[in-house]
Amino acid sequence: MASSSVFLRLLLLLSLTALSFADNSKDYILGKDSTPNKPSCNNPYLMVKVKRWVNGDQGKTVEGVGAKFGALLPSKLEKAVKFPVVLSKPFNGCSKSSSQLSGAIALSTRGDCDFSVKAQVAQAGGAKGLLVMNNEEDLAMMGCPANGTLDVSIFVAMIQKSDGEHLKKSVEDGNKVELLLYSPKRPVVDFGVAFLWLMAVGTIKVASYWKTFTVVEQNDDPYKELAEKDSMRTAKEDSEDETMVLNVAGAVCFVITASTFLLLLYFFMSTWFVWVLIVLFCIGGIQGMHNVISSLILRSWKSGGRKGIHVPIFEEVSYLSLVILLISVAFAIFWCVTRRESYSWVGQDVLGICLMITVLQIAQLPNIKVATVLLCCAFLYDIFWVFVSPLFFKDSVMIAVARGDNAGGEALPMLLRIPKFFDPWGGQNMIGFGDILFPGLLILFTFRFDKENKKSMINGYFLWLLIGYGMGLFFTYLGLYLMNGNGQPALLYLVPCTLGVTVILGLIRGELKELWSYGTVPYPTLGDSGQDNRSVRV
């Protein structure tokens, strides 16, 4: 039990390091624009798609960003016009070009003069548009000069250095290069987030009913009693049905340790460090997937765990358990190898959901007192590392860690994610494991409380907290939309909608004192399976 509880605590710790609720689309350029708005300089900063053809063959579409001035690009592909590309000479585009720019898109590099000057020079040469190649692998805002007026009627956009150099080389090699630029609009409502909502709420609901649904029913047949006990014992061993009960001191220390670990990740994260986290996630996912599959099979096939084989170290293991283990390991390895593919989110979500269901069966809150300490600490933790940390560090610590800024873009796996299927810009919606596990611990406590006190769904707490959790996720998504896709501390919304609902209902019903001190006597067993569940207080 000691090793499994340590590993469980480590997984809970890592679940707090994942970004709360975010999308990773490149819809907006980071940074602040200090240039003033003017009638000729008030374009919104919009992402641009640049389709290209070389000698009539279509190449890779790249992305850029439009300028604050000039003409707006069409939002629909069919309304965009294809133009040839001509290199500005000099290439900085700051003075009259010796090359013929009429009817073409001028390509120039960043630097030596203002963006507005480059645009005016290209326009004077008869160009239909200006494409600026940045001097680094990034995109920047192209604002207006503080003084003077602008008269730019052509479109202006920027692309990254590598994309610009590829275009430049193609033109210098004598190829006919053509470009088509447009800026498709993003849908107001992203339907992909609805599936993410269902996964989060569904995980908690399934975890709540898991023991009720998967427990092996008692058999009154005396001739089968011995076999039934063997099957139940095997199921228990396979699922490691042990309970880890959190206490107040453990909750506070846990969040402090999580903050320390998050800082270590921020300052020292590297590719090998992320690989360690990926391996830990795979181990936890394998354990969770094994537990989920074996529990479902043994529920219907009660004799499935009787026959076994002797395995060194693990002693006797049932054939069923061994087969499921091999399947789980193969699944985790496949996800790990293909984690950069477009479909890898499926494997990550399957492993993650199985892991969280298992964790929610093992870790338990004894009462509202511990839940209040844990969730309030996590509430402050989430807000500080997302919103407040930029005041002390150069950027948001949690967002930087979740994105894997110092690990070659290798993101942490401790989150559920789903693509934006109907978004022309792509991207993914994500929610961290911690935003499911920590409110989930409270919701599962109310489920047990309602069951042990024989409360109905309406008069109990579980239903209302599950609804509150769903509303909290909705408010999180609303905040994400209003904040232009920037990461949101989901617990900012989830804690009031779950813990707050519990406190309010407890006050109204006069049961808050009972909820607060529940479990101070020897912790009650669930009593569903007739098993002698052990518990460890953390």
Coordinates of C-alpha atoms in Angstrom, one line a residue:
M1 CA 0.0 0.0 0.0
A2 CA 2.9 2.4 0.8
S3 CA 4.2 2.4 -2.8
S4 CA 0.7 2.8 -4.4
S5 CA -0.2 5.7 -2.0
V6 CA 3.1 7.5 -2.8
F7 CA 2.5 7.1 -6.5
L8 CA -1.1 8.3 -6.1
R9 CA 0.0 11.4 -4.3
L10 CA 2.5 12.0 -7.0
L11 CA -0.2 11.8 -9.7
L12 CA -2.5 14.2 -7.7
L13 CA 0.5 16.5 -7.4
L14 CA 1.2 16.4 -11.2
S15 CA -2.5 17.0 -11.9
L16 CA -2.2 20.5 -10.4
T17 CA 0.6 21.5 -12.8
A18 CA -1.5 21.2 -16.0
L19 CA -3.1 24.3 -17.4
S20 CA -6.6 24.7 -16.0
F21 CA -8.8 25.4 -19.0
A22 CA -7.5 26.7 -22.3
D23 CA -7.3 26.4 -26.0
N24 CA -4.0 26.5 -27.9
S25 CA -5.2 28.1 -31.1
K26 CA -3.1 30.9 -32.6
D27 CA -6.0 33.3 -33.0
Y28 CA -4.3 36.2 -31.3
I29 CA -0.8 37.6 -31.1
L30 CA 0.6 37.9 -27.6
G31 CA 1.9 41.3 -26.5
K32 CA 0.7 44.9 -26.2
D33 CA 0.3 47.4 -28.9
S34 CA 1.1 50.9 -27.7
T35 CA 0.4 52.7 -31.0
P36 CA -2.7 54.9 -31.1
N37 CA -5.9 54.1 -33.1
K38 CA -6.5 56.4 -36.0
P39 CA -9.1 56.4 -38.8
S40 CA -6.5 54.9 -41.1
C41 CA -5.0 52.7 -38.4
N42 CA -7.6 50.7 -36.6
N43 CA -7.6 47.2 -38.1
P44 CA -8.0 44.4 -35.7
Y45 CA -5.0 42.0 -35.5
L46 CA -6.2 39.0 -37.4
M47 CA -4.4 35.8 -38.3
V48 CA -3.8 35.3 -42.0
K49 CA -3.6 32.1 -44.1
V50 CA -1.1 32.3 -46.9
K51 CA -1.6 29.7 -49.7
R52 CA 1.3 29.4 -52.2
W53 CA 2.0 27.9 -55.5
V54 CA 5.4 27.2 -57.1
N55 CA 5.3 26.8 -60.9
G56 CA 1.6 25.9 -60.6
D57 CA 2.0 23.3 -57.9
Q58 CA 0.3 24.1 -54.6
G59 CA 2.6 24.0 -51.6
K60 CA 2.2 24.2 -47.8
T61 CA -0.2 26.8 -46.4
V62 CA 1.5 29.0 -43.8
E63 CA 0.1 31.4 -41.3
G64 CA 0.8 35.1 -40.7
V65 CA -0.8 38.1 -39.1
G66 CA -2.3 41.2 -40.7
A67 CA -1.2 44.8 -40.0
K68 CA -3.1 47.4 -38.0
F69 CA -3.3 49.5 -41.2
G70 CA -4.1 48.9 -44.9
A71 CA -6.9 46.9 -46.5
L72 CA -8.6 44.1 -44.8
L73 CA -8.2 40.6 -46.3
P74 CA -11.3 38.7 -47.4
S75 CA -12.6 36.2 -44.9
K76 CA -13.6 33.6 -47.5
L77 CA -11.2 31.7 -49.8
E78 CA -13.4 32.1 -52.9
K79 CA -13.2 35.9 -52.6
A80 CA -9.4 36.0 -52.4
V81 CA -7.2 36.7 -55.4
K82 CA -3.9 35.0 -56.3
F83 CA -1.0 37.3 -57.1
P84 CA 2.7 36.6 -58.1
V85 CA 5.5 37.4 -55.6
V86 CA 8.3 39.8 -56.3
L87 CA 11.3 40.5 -54.1
S88 CA 11.8 44.2 -53.1
K89 CA 15.1 45.6 -54.1
P90 CA 16.6 46.6 -51.7
F91 CA 15.1 43.7 -49.7
N92 CA 14.4 45.9 -46.6
G93 CA 11.7 47.7 -48.7
C94 CA 12.5 51.1 -47.2
S95 CA 13.2 52.8 -50.5
K96 CA 12.0 52.7 -54.1
S97 CA 12.3 49.2 -55.5
S98 CA 14.4 48.6 -58.7
S99 CA 12.2 45.5 -59.3
Q100 CA 8.8 45.7 -61.0
L101 CA 6.2 45.5 -58.2
S102 CA 3.1 46.4 -60.3
G103 CA 0.3 43.8 -59.9
A104 CA 2.3 41.7 -57.5
I105 CA 2.8 41.0 -53.8
A106 CA 6.1 42.6 -52.6
L107 CA 8.2 40.5 -50.2
S108 CA 10.5 42.4 -47.9
T109 CA 12.3 41.8 -44.7
R110 CA 11.7 43.4 -41.3
G111 CA 14.0 46.2 -40.1
D112 CA 15.7 49.5 -41.0
C113 CA 12.4 51.5 -41.2
D114 CA 8.8 51.5 -40.0
F115 CA 6.3 49.0 -41.3
S116 CA 4.2 51.9 -42.6
V117 CA 7.1 53.1 -44.7
K118 CA 7.6 49.7 -46.3
A119 CA 3.8 49.7 -47.1
Q120 CA 3.9 53.1 -48.7
V121 CA 6.9 52.3 -50.8
A122 CA 5.3 49.1 -52.0
Q123 CA 2.1 50.9 -52.8
A124 CA 3.9 53.6 -54.7
G125 CA 5.5 50.9 -56.8
G126 CA 2.1 49.5 -57.8
A127 CA 2.1 46.4 -55.5
K128 CA -1.2 44.8 -54.6
G129 CA 0.1 43.9 -51.2
L130 CA 3.1 43.7 -48.9
L131 CA 4.4 40.5 -47.2
V132 CA 7.0 41.2 -44.5
M133 CA 9.4 38.4 -43.4
N134 CA 10.1 38.6 -39.7
N135 CA 13.6 38.3 -38.5
E136 CA 12.8 35.5 -36.0
E137 CA 10.6 32.5 -35.7
D138 CA 7.6 34.4 -34.4
L139 CA 4.9 36.9 -35.4
A140 CA 4.8 40.5 -34.3
M141 CA 2.3 43.3 -34.3
M142 CA 2.6 45.8 -37.1
G143 CA 1.4 49.1 -35.7
C144 CA 1.3 52.7 -36.9
P145 CA 3.7 55.6 -36.3
A146 CA 2.8 57.8 -33.4
N147 CA 2.7 60.9 -35.6
G148 CA 1.4 61.7 -39.0
T149 CA -1.3 60.1 -41.2
L150 CA -1.3 57.0 -43.3
D151 CA -2.7 56.5 -46.7
V152 CA -2.3 52.7 -47.3
S153 CA -4.9 50.9 -49.4
I154 CA -3.0 47.7 -50.0
F155 CA -3.1 44.7 -47.6
V156 CA 0.0 44.2 -45.4
A157 CA 0.8 40.9 -43.5
M158 CA 3.8 39.3 -41.7
I159 CA 5.1 35.7 -41.9
Q160 CA 7.7 33.9 -39.8
K161 CA 11.4 34.0 -40.8
S162 CA 11.6 30.4 -42.0
D163 CA 8.5 30.7 -44.2
G164 CA 9.8 34.0 -45.7
E165 CA 13.2 32.5 -46.4
H166 CA 11.6 29.6 -48.2
L167 CA 9.6 32.0 -50.4
K168 CA 12.6 34.1 -51.1
K169 CA 14.8 31.2 -52.2
S170 CA 12.0 29.9 -54.5
V171 CA 11.8 33.3 -56.2
E172 CA 15.6 33.6 -56.4
D173 CA 15.8 30.2 -58.1
G174 CA 13.7 31.5 -60.9
N175 CA 10.4 29.8 -60.0
K176 CA 7.0 31.4 -60.6
V177 CA 5.7 31.9 -57.0
E178 CA 2.1 32.9 -56.4
L179 CA 0.3 33.7 -53.2
L180 CA -3.3 33.9 -52.0
L181 CA -4.0 35.6 -48.7
Y182 CA -7.2 35.4 -46.7
S183 CA -8.3 35.6 -43.1
P184 CA -11.1 33.1 -42.2
K185 CA -13.3 33.9 -39.2
R186 CA -13.5 31.7 -36.2
P187 CA -16.9 30.3 -35.2
V188 CA -18.5 32.1 -32.3
V189 CA -19.4 28.8 -30.6
D190 CA -16.9 25.9 -30.6
F191 CA -18.8 22.7 -30.5
G192 CA -15.7 20.7 -29.5
V193 CA -15.8 22.2 -26.0
A194 CA -19.2 20.5 -25.5
F195 CA -17.5 17.2 -25.8
L196 CA -14.8 18.3 -23.4
W197 CA -17.6 19.3 -21.0
L198 CA -19.2 15.9 -21.3
M199 CA -15.9 14.1 -20.7
A200 CA -15.2 16.1 -17.5
V201 CA -18.7 15.8 -16.1
G202 CA -19.1 12.2 -17.3
T203 CA -15.8 11.1 -15.6
I204 CA -17.0 12.3 -12.3
K205 CA -20.4 10.8 -12.6
V206 CA -19.0 7.4 -13.7
A207 CA -16.5 7.5 -10.9
S208 CA -19.3 8.2 -8.4
Y209 CA -21.3 5.1 -9.5
W210 CA -18.3 2.9 -10.3
K211 CA -18.4 0.8 -7.1
T212 CA -22.1 0.5 -7.3
F213 CA -22.0 -0.6 -10.9
T214 CA -19.0 -2.9 -10.9
V215 CA -19.3 -4.6 -7.5
V216 CA -19.7 -8.4 -7.7
E217 CA -23.1 -9.2 -6.3
Q218 CA -23.3 -11.7 -3.4
N219 CA -24.3 -15.2 -4.3
D220 CA -26.6 -17.1 -1.9
D221 CA -25.7 -20.5 -3.4
P222 CA -23.5 -22.2 -0.7
Y223 CA -21.9 -24.5 -3.3
K224 CA -20.5 -21.4 -5.1
E225 CA -19.6 -19.4 -2.0
L226 CA -15.9 -20.4 -2.1
A227 CA -15.5 -19.7 -5.8
E228 CA -17.3 -16.4 -5.3
K229 CA -15.0 -15.3 -2.6
D230 CA -12.0 -16.2 -4.7
S231 CA -13.3 -14.2 -7.6
M232 CA -14.0 -11.2 -5.3
R233 CA -10.5 -11.4 -3.8
T234 CA -9.0 -11.5 -7.3
A235 CA -11.0 -8.4 -8.3
K236 CA -9.8 -6.7 -5.2
E237 CA -6.2 -7.5 -5.9
D238 CA -6.4 -6.4 -9.5
S239 CA -8.0 -3.1 -8.7
E240 CA -5.9 -2.4 -5.6
D241 CA -9.1 -1.4 -3.7
E242 CA -7.5 0.5 -0.9
T243 CA -8.6 3.9 0.4
M244 CA -6.4 7.0 1.0
V245 CA -8.2 9.4 3.2
L246 CA -7.0 13.0 3.0
N247 CA -6.7 15.2 6.1
V248 CA -6.3 18.9 6.7
A249 CA -2.5 18.9 7.2
G250 CA -2.0 16.7 4.2
A251 CA -4.2 19.1 2.0
V252 CA -2.2 22.2 3.0
C253 CA 1.2 20.5 2.5
F254 CA 0.0 19.0 -0.7
V255 CA -0.7 22.4 -2.3
I256 CA 2.5 23.9 -1.0
T257 CA 4.5 21.0 -2.4
A258 CA 2.6 21.4 -5.7
S259 CA 3.7 25.1 -5.9
T260 CA 7.3 24.2 -5.3
F261 CA 7.1 21.5 -7.9
L262 CA 5.5 23.9 -10.4
L263 CA 8.4 26.4 -9.9
L264 CA 10.9 23.6 -10.4
L265 CA 9.2 22.8 -13.7
Y266 CA 9.2 26.4 -14.7
F267 CA 12.9 27.0 -14.1
F268 CA 14.4 23.6 -15.0
M269 CA 11.9 22.0 -17.4
S270 CA 13.6 20.3 -20.3
T271 CA 12.8 17.6 -22.8
W272 CA 14.1 14.8 -20.5
F273 CA 12.0 16.2 -17.6
V274 CA 8.9 16.1 -19.7
W275 CA 9.7 12.5 -20.7
V276 CA 9.8 11.6 -17.0
L277 CA 6.2 13.0 -16.7
I278 CA 5.1 11.2 -19.8
V279 CA 6.4 7.9 -18.4
L280 CA 4.6 8.5 -15.1
F281 CA 1.4 9.4 -17.0
C282 CA 1.7 6.1 -19.0
I283 CA 2.3 4.1 -15.8
G284 CA -0.8 5.7 -14.2
G285 CA -2.8 5.3 -17.3
I286 CA -1.9 1.6 -17.6
Q287 CA -2.9 1.0 -14.0
G288 CA -6.2 2.9 -14.5
M289 CA -7.0 1.2 -17.8
H290 CA -6.3 -2.2 -16.2
N291 CA -8.5 -1.5 -13.3
V292 CA -11.4 -0.2 -15.4
I293 CA -11.3 -3.0 -17.9
S294 CA -10.9 -5.8 -15.3
S295 CA -13.7 -4.4 -13.1
L296 CA -16.1 -4.3 -16.0
I297 CA -15.3 -7.8 -17.2
L298 CA -15.4 -9.4 -13.7
R299 CA -18.8 -7.8 -13.1
S300 CA -20.3 -10.0 -15.9
W301 CA -17.8 -12.8 -15.9
K302 CA -17.5 -13.7 -12.2
S303 CA -15.2 -16.7 -12.8
G304 CA -12.9 -14.8 -15.1
G305 CA -10.3 -14.2 -12.4
R306 CA -10.0 -17.7 -10.9
K307 CA -7.3 -19.3 -13.0
G308 CA -3.9 -17.8 -12.7
I309 CA -0.2 -18.1 -13.4
H310 CA 2.8 -17.7 -11.2
V311 CA 4.8 -14.5 -12.1
P312 CA 8.0 -13.7 -10.2
I313 CA 7.7 -10.7 -7.8
F314 CA 3.9 -10.5 -8.4
E315 CA 3.3 -14.1 -7.2
E316 CA 0.1 -15.5 -8.7
V317 CA -1.7 -13.4 -11.4
S318 CA -4.9 -14.4 -13.1
Y319 CA -4.7 -15.0 -16.9
L320 CA -7.4 -12.3 -17.4
S321 CA -5.4 -9.8 -15.4
L322 CA -2.2 -10.6 -17.4
V323 CA -4.0 -10.2 -20.8
I324 CA -5.6 -6.9 -19.8
L325 CA -2.2 -5.7 -18.5
L326 CA -0.6 -6.5 -21.9
I327 CA -3.4 -4.7 -23.8
S328 CA -3.1 -1.7 -21.5
V329 CA 0.7 -1.5 -21.9
A330 CA 0.4 -1.8 -25.7
F331 CA -2.2 1.0 -25.8
A332 CA 0.0 3.3 -23.7
I333 CA 3.1 2.6 -25.8
F334 CA 1.1 3.3 -29.0
W335 CA -0.1 6.6 -27.6
C336 CA 3.4 7.6 -26.5
V337 CA 4.9 6.9 -29.9
T338 CA 2.1 8.7 -31.8
R339 CA 1.5 11.5 -29.3
R340 CA 2.3 14.2 -31.8
E341 CA -0.2 12.9 -34.4
S342 CA -3.6 14.6 -34.9
Y343 CA -5.5 11.6 -33.5
S344 CA -3.3 11.2 -30.3
W345 CA -5.9 13.1 -28.2
V346 CA -8.1 10.0 -28.3
G347 CA -5.5 7.8 -26.6
Q348 CA -4.5 10.5 -24.1
D349 CA -8.2 11.0 -23.1
V350 CA -8.8 7.3 -22.7
L351 CA -5.8 6.8 -20.5
G352 CA -6.5 10.0 -18.6
I353 CA -10.2 9.1 -17.9
C354 CA -9.3 5.6 -16.7
L355 CA -6.6 7.1 -14.5
M356 CA -8.9 9.6 -12.9
I357 CA -11.7 7.0 -12.3
T358 CA -9.2 4.9 -10.5
V359 CA -7.8 7.8 -8.5
L360 CA -11.3 8.9 -7.4
Q361 CA -11.9 5.4 -6.1
I362 CA -8.8 5.4 -3.9
A363 CA -8.5 9.0 -2.7
Q364 CA -11.4 10.2 -0.5
L365 CA -12.4 13.2 1.6
P366 CA -13.8 12.4 5.0
N367 CA -15.8 15.6 5.5
I368 CA -16.4 19.1 4.4
K369 CA -13.7 20.5 6.7
V370 CA -11.0 18.8 4.7
A371 CA -12.7 19.6 1.5
T372 CA -12.8 23.3 2.4
V373 CA -9.1 23.4 3.2
L374 CA -8.1 21.4 0.1
L375 CA -10.3 23.3 -2.4
C376 CA -9.7 26.7 -1.0
C377 CA -5.9 26.1 -1.2
A378 CA -6.2 24.8 -4.7
F379 CA -8.5 27.8 -5.6
L380 CA -5.8 30.3 -4.5
Y381 CA -3.1 28.2 -6.1
D382 CA -4.8 28.2 -9.4
I383 CA -5.5 31.9 -9.4
F384 CA -2.0 32.9 -8.3
W385 CA -0.1 30.8 -10.8
V386 CA -2.3 31.8 -13.7
F387 CA -3.1 35.5 -13.1
V388 CA -0.7 36.8 -10.3
S389 CA 2.5 35.0 -11.2
P390 CA 3.2 37.3 -14.2
L391 CA 3.8 40.2 -11.7
F392 CA 6.7 38.3 -10.2
F393 CA 7.9 36.3 -13.3
K394 CA 8.2 37.3 -16.9
D395 CA 5.0 35.4 -17.8
S396 CA 2.3 33.1 -16.3
V397 CA 4.1 30.2 -14.7
M398 CA 1.3 27.7 -15.1
I399 CA 0.7 28.6 -18.7
A400 CA 4.4 28.4 -19.5
V401 CA 4.7 25.0 -17.9
A402 CA 1.6 23.6 -19.5
R403 CA 2.8 24.8 -23.0
G404 CA 6.2 23.3 -22.5
D405 CA 8.0 26.6 -23.4
N406 CA 11.3 25.3 -22.2
A407 CA 10.9 21.7 -23.5
G408 CA 10.7 22.2 -27.2
G409 CA 7.0 22.6 -27.1
E410 CA 6.4 19.2 -25.5
A411 CA 3.2 19.8 -23.5
L412 CA 2.4 18.1 -20.2
P413 CA 0.1 15.0 -20.6
M414 CA -1.9 15.6 -17.4
L415 CA -4.9 17.0 -19.2
L416 CA -7.9 16.1 -21.4
R417 CA -7.9 17.7 -24.8
I418 CA -10.1 17.7 -27.9
P419 CA -9.6 19.3 -31.3
K420 CA -11.6 22.2 -32.6
F421 CA -13.1 20.3 -35.4
F422 CA -15.0 23.1 -37.1
D423 CA -12.4 25.8 -36.6
P424 CA -10.4 26.8 -39.7
W425 CA -7.5 27.7 -37.5
G426 CA -7.5 24.4 -35.7
G427 CA -6.2 24.2 -32.1
Q428 CA -7.5 22.3 -29.1
N429 CA -9.5 22.8 -26.0
M430 CA -7.9 21.4 -22.9
I431 CA -8.8 21.0 -19.2
G432 CA -6.3 19.9 -16.5
F433 CA -6.8 16.7 -14.5
G434 CA -6.7 18.8 -11.3
D435 CA -9.9 20.6 -12.3
I436 CA -11.7 17.2 -12.5
L437 CA -10.0 15.4 -9.6
F438 CA -10.3 18.0 -6.9
P439 CA -13.9 19.0 -7.3
G440 CA -14.6 15.3 -8.0
L441 CA -13.3 14.3 -4.6
L442 CA -15.9 16.6 -3.0
I443 CA -18.7 15.3 -5.3
L444 CA -17.9 11.7 -4.6
F445 CA -18.0 12.5 -0.8
T446 CA -21.5 13.9 -1.2
F447 CA -22.4 10.7 -3.2
R448 CA -21.3 8.5 -0.3
F449 CA -22.9 10.9 2.3
D450 CA -26.2 10.7 0.4
K451 CA -26.1 6.9 0.1
E452 CA -25.0 6.3 3.7
N453 CA -27.8 8.6 5.0
K454 CA -30.4 7.3 2.6
K455 CA -31.1 10.6 1.0
S456 CA -33.0 10.9 -2.3
M457 CA -31.5 12.6 -5.3
I458 CA -33.5 15.9 -4.7
N459 CA -32.9 16.0 -1.0
G460 CA -29.3 15.0 -1.2
Y461 CA -26.2 16.9 -2.3
F462 CA -24.7 14.8 -5.1
L463 CA -27.1 15.9 -7.9
W464 CA -26.8 19.6 -7.1
L465 CA -23.0 19.5 -6.9
L466 CA -22.9 17.6 -10.2
I467 CA -25.1 20.3 -11.8
G468 CA -23.0 23.0 -10.1
Y469 CA -19.8 21.5 -11.5
G470 CA -21.3 21.5 -15.0
M471 CA -22.3 25.2 -14.6
G472 CA -18.8 26.0 -13.3
L473 CA -17.3 24.5 -16.5
F474 CA -19.7 26.6 -18.5
F475 CA -18.6 29.7 -16.7
T476 CA -15.0 28.7 -17.3
Y477 CA -15.5 28.4 -21.0
L478 CA -17.4 31.8 -21.0
G479 CA -14.4 33.3 -19.3
L480 CA -12.1 31.7 -21.8
Y481 CA -14.1 33.2 -24.6
L482 CA -14.2 36.7 -23.1
M483 CA -10.4 36.5 -22.4
N484 CA -9.7 35.8 -26.1
G485 CA -8.6 32.2 -25.5
N486 CA -6.1 32.9 -22.8
G487 CA -5.8 30.2 -20.1
Q488 CA -8.3 30.4 -17.3
P489 CA -7.9 29.1 -13.7
A490 CA -10.9 26.7 -13.8
L491 CA -11.0 26.3 -10.0
L492 CA -11.9 30.0 -9.8
Y493 CA -15.3 29.0 -11.2
L494 CA -15.5 25.4 -10.0
V495 CA -14.9 25.8 -6.3
P496 CA -17.8 28.3 -5.7
C497 CA -20.1 26.2 -7.9
T498 CA -19.3 23.0 -5.9
L499 CA -18.0 23.8 -2.4
G500 CA -20.2 26.9 -2.3
V501 CA -23.3 24.9 -3.2
T502 CA -22.5 22.4 -0.5
V503 CA -22.2 25.0 2.2
I504 CA -25.3 26.8 1.1
L505 CA -27.4 23.7 1.0
G506 CA -26.0 22.5 4.4
L507 CA -26.9 25.8 6.0
I508 CA -30.4 25.8 4.6
R509 CA -31.0 22.2 5.7
G510 CA -29.3 22.6 9.0
E511 CA -26.8 19.8 8.2
L512 CA -23.6 21.9 7.8
K513 CA -22.3 20.9 11.3
E514 CA -22.8 17.2 10.4
L515 CA -21.1 17.6 7.0
W516 CA -18.2 19.5 8.7
S517 CA -17.4 16.9 11.3
Y518 CA -18.4 13.8 9.3
G519 CA -15.9 11.0 9.5
T520 CA -14.2 12.2 12.7
V521 CA -15.2 8.9 14.1
P522 CA -13.6 5.8 12.5
Y523 CA -14.0 6.3 8.8
P524 CA -17.1 4.4 7.6
T525 CA -16.6 1.7 5.0
L526 CA -18.6 1.9 1.8
G527 CA -20.2 -1.4 2.7
D528 CA -21.1 -2.2 -0.9
S529 CA -18.9 -5.1 -1.6
G530 CA -18.5 -6.6 1.8
Q531 CA -14.8 -6.2 1.5
D532 CA -12.5 -5.2 4.4
N533 CA -11.3 -1.9 2.8
R534 CA -8.1 -0.5 4.3
S535 CA -7.5 3.2 4.6
V536 CA -4.5 5.4 4.9
R537 CA -4.7 9.0 6.1
V538 CA -2.5 11.4 4.2

